[in-house]
Coordinates of C-alpha atoms in Angstrom, one line a residue:
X1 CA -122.2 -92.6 -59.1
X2 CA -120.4 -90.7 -56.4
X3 CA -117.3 -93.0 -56.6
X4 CA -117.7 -92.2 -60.3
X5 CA -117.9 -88.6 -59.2
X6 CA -114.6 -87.7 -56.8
X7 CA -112.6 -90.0 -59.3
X8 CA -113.2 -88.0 -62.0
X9 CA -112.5 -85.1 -59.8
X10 CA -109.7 -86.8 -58.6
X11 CA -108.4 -87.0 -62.6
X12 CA -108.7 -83.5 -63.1
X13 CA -106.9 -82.1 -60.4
X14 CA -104.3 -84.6 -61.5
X15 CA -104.3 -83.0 -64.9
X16 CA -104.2 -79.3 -63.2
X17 CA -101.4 -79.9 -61.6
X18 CA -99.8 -81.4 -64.5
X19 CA -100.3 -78.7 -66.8
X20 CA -99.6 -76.2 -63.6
X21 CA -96.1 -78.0 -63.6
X22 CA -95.3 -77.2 -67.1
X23 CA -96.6 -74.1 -66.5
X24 CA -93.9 -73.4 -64.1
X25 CA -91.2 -75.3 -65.9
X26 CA -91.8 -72.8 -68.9
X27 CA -91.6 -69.8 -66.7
X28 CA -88.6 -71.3 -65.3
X29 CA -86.9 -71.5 -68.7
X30 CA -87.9 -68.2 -69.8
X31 CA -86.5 -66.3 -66.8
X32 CA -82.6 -68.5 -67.0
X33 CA -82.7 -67.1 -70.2
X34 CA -84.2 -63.7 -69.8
X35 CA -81.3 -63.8 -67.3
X36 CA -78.4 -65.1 -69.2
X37 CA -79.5 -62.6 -72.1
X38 CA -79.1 -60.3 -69.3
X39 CA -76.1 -60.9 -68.2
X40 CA -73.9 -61.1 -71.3
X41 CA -75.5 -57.4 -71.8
X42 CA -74.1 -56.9 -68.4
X43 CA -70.9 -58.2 -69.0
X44 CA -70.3 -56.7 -72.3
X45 CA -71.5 -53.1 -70.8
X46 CA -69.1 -53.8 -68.2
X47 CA -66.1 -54.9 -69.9
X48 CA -66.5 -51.9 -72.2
X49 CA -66.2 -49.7 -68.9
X50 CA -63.5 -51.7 -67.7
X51 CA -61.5 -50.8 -71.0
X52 CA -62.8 -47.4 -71.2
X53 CA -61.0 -46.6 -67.5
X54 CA -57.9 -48.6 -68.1
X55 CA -57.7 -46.3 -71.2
X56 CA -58.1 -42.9 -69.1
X57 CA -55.6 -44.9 -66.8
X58 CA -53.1 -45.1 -69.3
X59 CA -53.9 -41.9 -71.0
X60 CA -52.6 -40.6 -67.4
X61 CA -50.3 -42.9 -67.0
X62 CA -48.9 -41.9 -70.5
X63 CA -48.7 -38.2 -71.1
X64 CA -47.6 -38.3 -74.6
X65 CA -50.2 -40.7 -75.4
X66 CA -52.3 -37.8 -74.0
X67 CA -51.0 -34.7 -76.1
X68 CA -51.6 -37.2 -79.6
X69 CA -55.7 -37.5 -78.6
X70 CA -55.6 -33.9 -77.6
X71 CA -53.7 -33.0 -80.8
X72 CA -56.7 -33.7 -82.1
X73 CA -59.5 -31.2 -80.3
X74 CA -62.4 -33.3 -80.2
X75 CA -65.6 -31.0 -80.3
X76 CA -67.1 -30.6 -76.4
X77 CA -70.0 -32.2 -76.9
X78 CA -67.3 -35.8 -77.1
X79 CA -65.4 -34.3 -73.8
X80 CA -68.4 -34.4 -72.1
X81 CA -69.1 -37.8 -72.8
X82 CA -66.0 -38.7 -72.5
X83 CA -66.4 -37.1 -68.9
X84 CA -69.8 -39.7 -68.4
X85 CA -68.1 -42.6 -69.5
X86 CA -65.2 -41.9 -67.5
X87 CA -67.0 -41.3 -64.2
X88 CA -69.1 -45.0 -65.1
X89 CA -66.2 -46.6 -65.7
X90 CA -64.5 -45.5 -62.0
X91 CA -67.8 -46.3 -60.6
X92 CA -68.4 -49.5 -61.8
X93 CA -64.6 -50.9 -61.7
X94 CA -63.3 -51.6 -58.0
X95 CA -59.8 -51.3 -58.4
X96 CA -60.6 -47.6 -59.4
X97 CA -62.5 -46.1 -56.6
X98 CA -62.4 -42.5 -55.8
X99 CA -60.2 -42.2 -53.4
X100 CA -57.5 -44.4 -55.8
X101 CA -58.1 -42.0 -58.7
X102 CA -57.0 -39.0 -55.9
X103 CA -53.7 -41.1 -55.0
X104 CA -52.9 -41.6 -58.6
X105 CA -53.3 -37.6 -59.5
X106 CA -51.4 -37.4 -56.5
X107 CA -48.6 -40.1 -56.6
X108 CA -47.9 -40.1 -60.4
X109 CA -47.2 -35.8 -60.3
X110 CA -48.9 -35.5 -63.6
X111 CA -49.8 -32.1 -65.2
X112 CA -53.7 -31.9 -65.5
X113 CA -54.7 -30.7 -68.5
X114 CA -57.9 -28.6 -68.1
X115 CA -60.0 -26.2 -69.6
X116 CA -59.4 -22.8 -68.1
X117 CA -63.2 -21.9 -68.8
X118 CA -64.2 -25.4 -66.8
X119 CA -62.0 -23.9 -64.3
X120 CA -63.5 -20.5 -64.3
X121 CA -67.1 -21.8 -64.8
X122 CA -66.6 -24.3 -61.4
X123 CA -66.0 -21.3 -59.5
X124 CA -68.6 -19.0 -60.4
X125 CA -70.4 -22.0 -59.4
X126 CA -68.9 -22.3 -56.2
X127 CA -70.0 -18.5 -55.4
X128 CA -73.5 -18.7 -56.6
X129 CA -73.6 -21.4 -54.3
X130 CA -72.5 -19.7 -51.5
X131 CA -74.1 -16.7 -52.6
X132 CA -77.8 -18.1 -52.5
X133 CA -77.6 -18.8 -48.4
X134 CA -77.6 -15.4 -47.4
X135 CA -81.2 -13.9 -48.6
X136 CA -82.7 -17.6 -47.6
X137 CA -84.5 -18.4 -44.7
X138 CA -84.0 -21.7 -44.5
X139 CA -82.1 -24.1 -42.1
X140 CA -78.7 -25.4 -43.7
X141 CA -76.8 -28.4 -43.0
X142 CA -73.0 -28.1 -43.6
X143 CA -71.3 -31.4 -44.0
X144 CA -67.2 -32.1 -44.7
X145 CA -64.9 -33.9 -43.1
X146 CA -62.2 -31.6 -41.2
X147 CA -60.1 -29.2 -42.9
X148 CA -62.4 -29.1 -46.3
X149 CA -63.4 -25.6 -44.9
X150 CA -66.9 -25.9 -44.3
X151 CA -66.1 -23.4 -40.8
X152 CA -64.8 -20.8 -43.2
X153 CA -67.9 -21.0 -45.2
X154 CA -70.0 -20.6 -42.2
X155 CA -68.1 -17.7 -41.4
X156 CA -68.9 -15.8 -44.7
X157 CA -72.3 -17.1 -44.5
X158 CA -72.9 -16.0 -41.0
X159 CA -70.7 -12.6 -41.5
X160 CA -72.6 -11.6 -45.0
X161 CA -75.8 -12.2 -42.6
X162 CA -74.4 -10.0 -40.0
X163 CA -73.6 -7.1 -42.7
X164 CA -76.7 -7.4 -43.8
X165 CA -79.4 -7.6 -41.1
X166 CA -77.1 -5.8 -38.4
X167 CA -78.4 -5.6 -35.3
X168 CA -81.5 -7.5 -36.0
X169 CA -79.9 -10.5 -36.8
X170 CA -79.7 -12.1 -33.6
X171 CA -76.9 -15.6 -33.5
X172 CA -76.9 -17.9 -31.2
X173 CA -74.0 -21.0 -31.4
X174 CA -74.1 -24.1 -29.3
X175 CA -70.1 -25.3 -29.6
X176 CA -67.9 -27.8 -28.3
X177 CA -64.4 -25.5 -28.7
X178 CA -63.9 -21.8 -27.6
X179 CA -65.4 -20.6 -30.8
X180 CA -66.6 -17.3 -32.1
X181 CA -69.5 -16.3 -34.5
X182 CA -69.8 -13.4 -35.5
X183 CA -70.8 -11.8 -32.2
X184 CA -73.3 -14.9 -31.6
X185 CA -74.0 -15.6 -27.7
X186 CA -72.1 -18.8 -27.4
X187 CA -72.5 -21.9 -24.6
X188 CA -70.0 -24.5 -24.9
X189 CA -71.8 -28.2 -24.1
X190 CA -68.6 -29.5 -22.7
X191 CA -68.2 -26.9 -20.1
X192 CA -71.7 -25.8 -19.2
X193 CA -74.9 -27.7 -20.6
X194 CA -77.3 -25.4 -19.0
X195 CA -76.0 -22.3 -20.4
X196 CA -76.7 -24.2 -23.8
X197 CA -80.5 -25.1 -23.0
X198 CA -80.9 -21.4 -21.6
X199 CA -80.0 -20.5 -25.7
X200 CA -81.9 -23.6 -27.0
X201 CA -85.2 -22.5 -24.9
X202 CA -84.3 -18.7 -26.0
X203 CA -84.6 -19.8 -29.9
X204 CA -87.8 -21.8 -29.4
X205 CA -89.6 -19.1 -27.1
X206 CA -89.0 -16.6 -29.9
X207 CA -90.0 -18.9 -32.6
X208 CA -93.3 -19.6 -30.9
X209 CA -93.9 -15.7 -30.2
X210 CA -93.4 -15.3 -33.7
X211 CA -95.9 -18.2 -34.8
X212 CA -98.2 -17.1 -32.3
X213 CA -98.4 -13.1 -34.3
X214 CA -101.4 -12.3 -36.8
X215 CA -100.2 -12.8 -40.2
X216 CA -100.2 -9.1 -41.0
X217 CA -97.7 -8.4 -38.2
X218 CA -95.9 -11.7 -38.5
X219 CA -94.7 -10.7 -41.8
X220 CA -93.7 -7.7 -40.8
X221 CA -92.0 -8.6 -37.1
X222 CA -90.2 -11.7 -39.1
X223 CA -88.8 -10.7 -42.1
X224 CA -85.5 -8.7 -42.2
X225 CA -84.9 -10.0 -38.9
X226 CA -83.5 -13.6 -38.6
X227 CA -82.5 -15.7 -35.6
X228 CA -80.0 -18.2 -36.1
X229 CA -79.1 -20.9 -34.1
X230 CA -75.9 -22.5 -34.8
X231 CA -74.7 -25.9 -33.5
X232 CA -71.6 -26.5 -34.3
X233 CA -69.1 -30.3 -34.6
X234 CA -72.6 -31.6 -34.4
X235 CA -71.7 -35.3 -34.0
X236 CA -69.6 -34.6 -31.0
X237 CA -72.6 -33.1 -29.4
X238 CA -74.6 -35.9 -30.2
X239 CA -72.0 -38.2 -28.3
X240 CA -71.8 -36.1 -25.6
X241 CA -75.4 -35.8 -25.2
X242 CA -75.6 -39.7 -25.7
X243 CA -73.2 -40.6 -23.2
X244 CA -72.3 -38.2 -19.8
X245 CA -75.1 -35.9 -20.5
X246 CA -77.5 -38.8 -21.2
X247 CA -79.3 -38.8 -17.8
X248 CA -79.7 -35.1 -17.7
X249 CA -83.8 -34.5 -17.6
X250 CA -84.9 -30.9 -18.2
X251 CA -88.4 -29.5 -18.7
X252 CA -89.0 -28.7 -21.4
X253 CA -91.8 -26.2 -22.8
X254 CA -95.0 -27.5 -25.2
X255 CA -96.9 -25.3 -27.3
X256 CA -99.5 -25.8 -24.9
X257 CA -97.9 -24.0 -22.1
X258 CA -97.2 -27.0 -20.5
X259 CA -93.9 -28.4 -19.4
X260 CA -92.4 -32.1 -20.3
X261 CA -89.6 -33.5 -18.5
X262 CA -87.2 -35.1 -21.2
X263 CA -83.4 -36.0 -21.6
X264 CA -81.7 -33.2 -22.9
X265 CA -80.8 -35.0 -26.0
X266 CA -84.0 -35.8 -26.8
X267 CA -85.0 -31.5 -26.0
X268 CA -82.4 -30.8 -28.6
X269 CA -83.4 -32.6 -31.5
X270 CA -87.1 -31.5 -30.5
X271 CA -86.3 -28.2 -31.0
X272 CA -84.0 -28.6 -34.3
X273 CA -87.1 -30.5 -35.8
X274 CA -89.5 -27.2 -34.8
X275 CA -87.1 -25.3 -36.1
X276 CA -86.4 -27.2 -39.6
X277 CA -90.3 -27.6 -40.5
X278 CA -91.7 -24.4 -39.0
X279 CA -88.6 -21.9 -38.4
X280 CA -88.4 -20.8 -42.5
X281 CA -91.6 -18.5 -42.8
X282 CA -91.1 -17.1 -39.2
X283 CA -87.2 -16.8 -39.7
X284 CA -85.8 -18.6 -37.4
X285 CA -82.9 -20.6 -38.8
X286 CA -80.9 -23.6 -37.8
X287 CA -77.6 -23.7 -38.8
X288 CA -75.9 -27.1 -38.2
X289 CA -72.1 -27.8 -38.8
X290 CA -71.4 -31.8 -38.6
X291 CA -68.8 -34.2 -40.1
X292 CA -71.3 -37.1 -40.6
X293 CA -73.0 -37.9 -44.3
X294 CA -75.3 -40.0 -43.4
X295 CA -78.7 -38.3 -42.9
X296 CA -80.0 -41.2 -40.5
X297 CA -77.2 -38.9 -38.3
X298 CA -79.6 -36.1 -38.4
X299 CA -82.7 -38.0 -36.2
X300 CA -84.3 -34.0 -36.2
X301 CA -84.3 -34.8 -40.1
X302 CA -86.5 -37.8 -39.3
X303 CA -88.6 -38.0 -43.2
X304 CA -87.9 -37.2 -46.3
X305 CA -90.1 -33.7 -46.0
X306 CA -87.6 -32.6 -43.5
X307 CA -84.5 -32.8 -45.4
X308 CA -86.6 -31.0 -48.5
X309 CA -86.5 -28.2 -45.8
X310 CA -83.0 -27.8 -45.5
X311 CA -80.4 -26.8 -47.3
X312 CA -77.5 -29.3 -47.8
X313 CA -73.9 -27.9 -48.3
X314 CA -71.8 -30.2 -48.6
X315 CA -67.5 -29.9 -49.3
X316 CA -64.8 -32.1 -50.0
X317 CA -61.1 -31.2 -50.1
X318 CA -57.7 -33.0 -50.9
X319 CA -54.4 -31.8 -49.0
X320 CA -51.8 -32.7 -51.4
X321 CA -49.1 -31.1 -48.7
X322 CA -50.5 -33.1 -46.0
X323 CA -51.9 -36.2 -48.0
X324 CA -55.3 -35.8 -46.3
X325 CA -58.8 -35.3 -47.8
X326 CA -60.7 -36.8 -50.2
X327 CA -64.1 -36.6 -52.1
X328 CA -65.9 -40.0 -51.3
X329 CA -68.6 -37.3 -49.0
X330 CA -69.8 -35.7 -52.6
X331 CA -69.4 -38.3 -54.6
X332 CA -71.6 -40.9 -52.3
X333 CA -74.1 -37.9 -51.8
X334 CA -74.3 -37.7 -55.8
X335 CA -75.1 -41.1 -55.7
X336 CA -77.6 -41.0 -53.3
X337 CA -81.4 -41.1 -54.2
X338 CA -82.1 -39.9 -51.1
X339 CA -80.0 -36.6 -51.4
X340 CA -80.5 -36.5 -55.1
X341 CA -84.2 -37.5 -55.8
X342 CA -84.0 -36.9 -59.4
X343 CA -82.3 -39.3 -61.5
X344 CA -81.4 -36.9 -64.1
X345 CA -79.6 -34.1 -61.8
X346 CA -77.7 -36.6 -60.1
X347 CA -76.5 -38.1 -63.9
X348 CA -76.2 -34.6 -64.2
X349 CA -73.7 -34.1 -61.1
X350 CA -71.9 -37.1 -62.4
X351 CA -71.1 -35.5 -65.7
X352 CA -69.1 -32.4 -63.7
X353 CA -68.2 -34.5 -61.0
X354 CA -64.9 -35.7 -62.5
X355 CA -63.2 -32.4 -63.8
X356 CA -64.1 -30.4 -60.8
X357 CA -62.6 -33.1 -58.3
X358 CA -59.3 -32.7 -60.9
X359 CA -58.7 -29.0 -60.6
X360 CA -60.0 -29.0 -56.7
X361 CA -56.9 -31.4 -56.8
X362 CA -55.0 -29.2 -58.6
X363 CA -56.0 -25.5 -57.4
X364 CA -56.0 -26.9 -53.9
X365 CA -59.1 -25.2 -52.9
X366 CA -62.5 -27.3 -51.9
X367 CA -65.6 -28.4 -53.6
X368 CA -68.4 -27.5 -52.9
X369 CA -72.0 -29.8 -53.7
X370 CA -75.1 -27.4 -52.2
X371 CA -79.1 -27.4 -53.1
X372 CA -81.3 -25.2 -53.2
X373 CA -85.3 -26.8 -52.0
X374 CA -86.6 -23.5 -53.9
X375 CA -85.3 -24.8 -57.4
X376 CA -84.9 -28.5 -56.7
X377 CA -81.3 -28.4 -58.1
X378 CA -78.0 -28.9 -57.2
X379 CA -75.4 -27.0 -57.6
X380 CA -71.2 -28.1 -57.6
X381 CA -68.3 -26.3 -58.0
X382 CA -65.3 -24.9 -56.6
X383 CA -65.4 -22.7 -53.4
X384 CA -63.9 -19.1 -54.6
X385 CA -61.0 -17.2 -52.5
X386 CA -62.9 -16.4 -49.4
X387 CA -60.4 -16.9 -46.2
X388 CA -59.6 -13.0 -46.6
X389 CA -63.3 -12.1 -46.2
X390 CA -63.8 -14.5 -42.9
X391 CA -60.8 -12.9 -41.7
X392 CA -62.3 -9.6 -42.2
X393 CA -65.6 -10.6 -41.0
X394 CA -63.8 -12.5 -38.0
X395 CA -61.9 -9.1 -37.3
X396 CA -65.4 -6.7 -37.4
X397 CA -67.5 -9.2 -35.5
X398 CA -65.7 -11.6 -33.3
X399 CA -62.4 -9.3 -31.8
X400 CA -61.8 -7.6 -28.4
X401 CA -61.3 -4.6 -30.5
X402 CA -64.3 -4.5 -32.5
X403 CA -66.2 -5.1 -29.6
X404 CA -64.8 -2.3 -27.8
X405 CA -65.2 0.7 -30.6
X406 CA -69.0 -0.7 -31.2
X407 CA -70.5 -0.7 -27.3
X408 CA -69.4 3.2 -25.9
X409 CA -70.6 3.5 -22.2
X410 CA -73.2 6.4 -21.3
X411 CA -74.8 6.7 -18.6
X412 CA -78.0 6.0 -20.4
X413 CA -76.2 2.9 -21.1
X414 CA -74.8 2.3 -17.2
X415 CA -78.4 2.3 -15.8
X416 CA -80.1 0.0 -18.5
X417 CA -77.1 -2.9 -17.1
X418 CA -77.1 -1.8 -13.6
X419 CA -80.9 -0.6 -13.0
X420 CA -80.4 -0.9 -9.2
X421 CA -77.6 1.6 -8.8
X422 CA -76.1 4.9 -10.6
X423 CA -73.1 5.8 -12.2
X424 CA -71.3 7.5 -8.8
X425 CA -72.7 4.6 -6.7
X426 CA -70.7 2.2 -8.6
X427 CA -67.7 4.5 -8.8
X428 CA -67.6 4.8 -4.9
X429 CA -67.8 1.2 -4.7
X430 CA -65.0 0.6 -6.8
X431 CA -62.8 3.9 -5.2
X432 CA -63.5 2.3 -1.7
X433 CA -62.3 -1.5 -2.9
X434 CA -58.9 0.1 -4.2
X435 CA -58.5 1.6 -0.4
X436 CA -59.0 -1.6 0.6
X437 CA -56.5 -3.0 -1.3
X438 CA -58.6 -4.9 -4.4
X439 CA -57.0 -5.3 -7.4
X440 CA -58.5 -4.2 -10.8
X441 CA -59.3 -7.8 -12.1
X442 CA -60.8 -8.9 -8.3
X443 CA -63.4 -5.5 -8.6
X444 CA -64.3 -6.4 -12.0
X445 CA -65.2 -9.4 -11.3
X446 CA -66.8 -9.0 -8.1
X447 CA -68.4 -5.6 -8.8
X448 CA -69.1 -4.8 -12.4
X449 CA -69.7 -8.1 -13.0
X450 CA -69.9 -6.9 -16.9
X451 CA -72.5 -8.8 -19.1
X452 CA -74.2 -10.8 -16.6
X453 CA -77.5 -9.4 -17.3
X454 CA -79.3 -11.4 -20.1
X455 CA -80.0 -8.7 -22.9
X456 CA -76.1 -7.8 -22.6
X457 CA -75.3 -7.1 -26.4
X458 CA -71.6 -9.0 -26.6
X459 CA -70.0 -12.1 -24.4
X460 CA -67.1 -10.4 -23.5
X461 CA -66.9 -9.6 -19.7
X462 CA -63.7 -8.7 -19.2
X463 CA -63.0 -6.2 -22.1
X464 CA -66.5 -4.5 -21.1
X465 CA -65.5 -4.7 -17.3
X466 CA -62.6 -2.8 -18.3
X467 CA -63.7 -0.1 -20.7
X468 CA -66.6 0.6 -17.8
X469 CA -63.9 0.8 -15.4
X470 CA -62.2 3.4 -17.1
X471 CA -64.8 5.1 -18.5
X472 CA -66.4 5.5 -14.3
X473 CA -62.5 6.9 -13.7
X474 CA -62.5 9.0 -16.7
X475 CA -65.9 10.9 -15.7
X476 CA -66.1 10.4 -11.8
X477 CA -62.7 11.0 -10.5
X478 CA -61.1 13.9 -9.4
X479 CA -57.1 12.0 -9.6
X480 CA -57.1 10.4 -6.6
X481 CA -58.0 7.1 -7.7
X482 CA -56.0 7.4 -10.5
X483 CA -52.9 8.0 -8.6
X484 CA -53.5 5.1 -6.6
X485 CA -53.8 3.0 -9.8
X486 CA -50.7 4.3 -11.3
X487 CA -48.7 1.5 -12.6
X488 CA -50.7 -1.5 -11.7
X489 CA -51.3 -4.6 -14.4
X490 CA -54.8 -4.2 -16.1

């Protein structure tokens, strides 16, 4: 009976795995032909795209061809789906990539036609875009390859924030070139890293005073009063701090009170990632300028949460004079789920994408592709006529000049910089070095020493050393020393 028993078994698992054969057999057969079904679809979708671009290809390619369709004035609703079908086609086709569609508009000298609204519409676009980062206290990320003009952008930006706020904007810039913004205390990395973690620590000690207030003052202390740190050519930074500076350790500061020694690197994008996720309701603002799309770049923007607390502003531009540029930055970060999170706004961006990349070609000014994490969407155009205004801003903020005519010495003023001393003490200093034979430049340096002191409102220690040596001369002198000075350089 039990031999009976385990060859009966024995039958049926026979016959299980029998049927469980044909089981898999069938399921086999239905997929190859779930999949070949798929696949002529495929192939018929993509042949009709193939066709579709050769067709805007030859339209180009053919401008009399071009005028006969147009003759016709389709209604815009067929434009703009025209416009979709277009942009799939390029996409999908990989002999007509973005930056070949560029070189053809370039090499074939076509006339564009456009739509002047489309062209009007794009900018207005462009300047609500720009527009919508000055009352915003978020942190922005400003991504384009060089000379698509994201640094003028950042200049307006900053410069509208400076007209605004005043004095109670305070700007801070961490740079790798002897930049300027807009009166922003500035350390350059490549000449002197701890200058540039003195501002780094400066930032995070205010933005932890701040989160340290009652709400009631908080509110009050914060708003209307933005800090901004601004790190500028980002990427270089990061290979800088990745490579020479790599084994500098500094300690730096927990929210405990406590101190942690870390590679400076690694204390940068600490406090970039403080600043991103808990800098907006205190006001305290990061402003990063890097040439790098890919977000994996940013480590401070480590999760998807962080880059929801950033704006992205991204810009594109194609030199036709210099045959540099192109758009492949926006038109992979419209592609992106990752930037774009919602499939419809980046079909959306896809739509527009093709006609604004045209007349950016054609106008020669950039596009622009920037969110906005209060609204969720995203907005692209073309960036309006705005050199004249950073020039403006750059003039009022950044020069010699400016500098000079806003910062008058007083002697209220002399004795806040030079607490130990008085105004005739440092004048008989500087009348008993010219006895001695010191030159201007030598006493400024060594004496005056204009701007040393921390809470110094401007960078400039020369022109400052020089309107204080007059101004000691103007007041404290009787003529000698201005004799003696007669003629002499500076």
């Amino acid at each position: 009976m039990e031999i009976e028993g385990l060859s009966a078994k024995a039958k049926q698992e026979q016959i299980d795995a029998d049927l469980e054969d044909k089981r898999q057999a069938i399921v086999a057969d239905e997929e190859e032909r779930k999949l070949i079904l798929a696949s002529g679809i495929r192939y018929q979708d993509f042949e009709q795209q193939l066709l579709d671009g050769y067709a805007m290809l030859l339209l180009e390619n053919n401008p009399e061809l071009a005028e006969q369709v147009l003759a016709e004035k389709p209604p815009v609703q067929q434009i703009e789906a025209q416009a979709v079908t277009a942009t799939a086609a390029l996409t999908a086709s990989p002999v007509a990539n973005d930056q070949e569609l560029t070189d053809t508009i370039q090499d074939t000298n076509l006339p564009i036609v456009v739509d002047d609204n489309a062209l009007s519409s794009l900018i207005a676009a462009g300047s609500r875009a720009i527009d919508g980062l000055i009352d915003t206290s978020q942190s922005m990320i400003f991504l384009g390859t060089p000379g698509a003009g994201k640094s003028v952008s950042l200049g307006v930006v900053l410069g509208r924030k400076k007209k605004k706020y005043g004095d109670r904007a305070k700007l801070y810039a961490i740079a790798m070139k002897n930049d300027t913004f807009s009166g922003a205390e500035v350390g350059r990395l490549n000449a002197d890293s701890d200058v540039c973690y003195a501002i780094l620590l400066k930032v995070i000690t205010e933005l932890r005073k701040r989160a340290a207030l009652p709400k009631s003052e908080r509110e009050e202390y914060c708003q209307g009063s933005p800090v901004i740190l601004i790190l500028d050519d980002f990427m270089s930074q990061q290979k800088l701090l990745s490579s020479s500076l790599s084994k500098k350790i500094v300690r730096y500061p927990e929210e405990s009170g406590a101190y942690q020694k870390i590679p400076l690197g690694e204390a940068f994008n600490a406090a970039m990632a403080e600043i991103v996720f808990n800098g907006r309701e205190l006001w305290v603002l990061g402003y990063v300028a890097t040439q790098s799309s890919n977000m994996d770049d940013l480590k401070f923007l480590s999760s998807k949460g962080g880059r929801a607390g950033v704006i992205l502003m991204y810009q594109a531009f194609r030199n036709t004079i210099s045959n540099q540029g192109n758009y492949e930055i926006i038109s992979q970060a419209i592609g992106n789920q990752h930037v774009i999170a919602d499939a419809k706004e980046r079909e959306r961006m896809r739509g527009v994408f093709p006609q604004a990349k045209a007349l950016s070609v054609q106008e020669q000014r950039p596009m622009i592709l920037s969110s906005n994490a209060d609204t969720g969407e995203f907005i692209l155009g073309i960036v309006p006529d705005i050199l004249a205004e950073y020039k403006e801003f750059d003039r009022l903020y950044n020069s010699a000049e400016a500098e000079v005519a806003n910062f008058p010495w007083t002697i209220r003023k002399v004795s806040e910089f030079y607490p130990d001393t008085t105004p005739e003490s440092l004048f008989n200093d500087i009348r008993n070095r010219v006895k001695d034979g010191m030159s201007t430049r030598e006493i400024i340096r060594t004496v005056l020493k204009c701007g040393e002191n921390k809470q110094h409102p401007t960078r400039s220690y020369s022109v400052h050393g020089k309107t204080l040596f007059r101004w000691l001369i103007d007041n404290y002198d009787n003529g000698e020393l201005a004799a003696m000075l007669k003629g002499e350089e500076g």
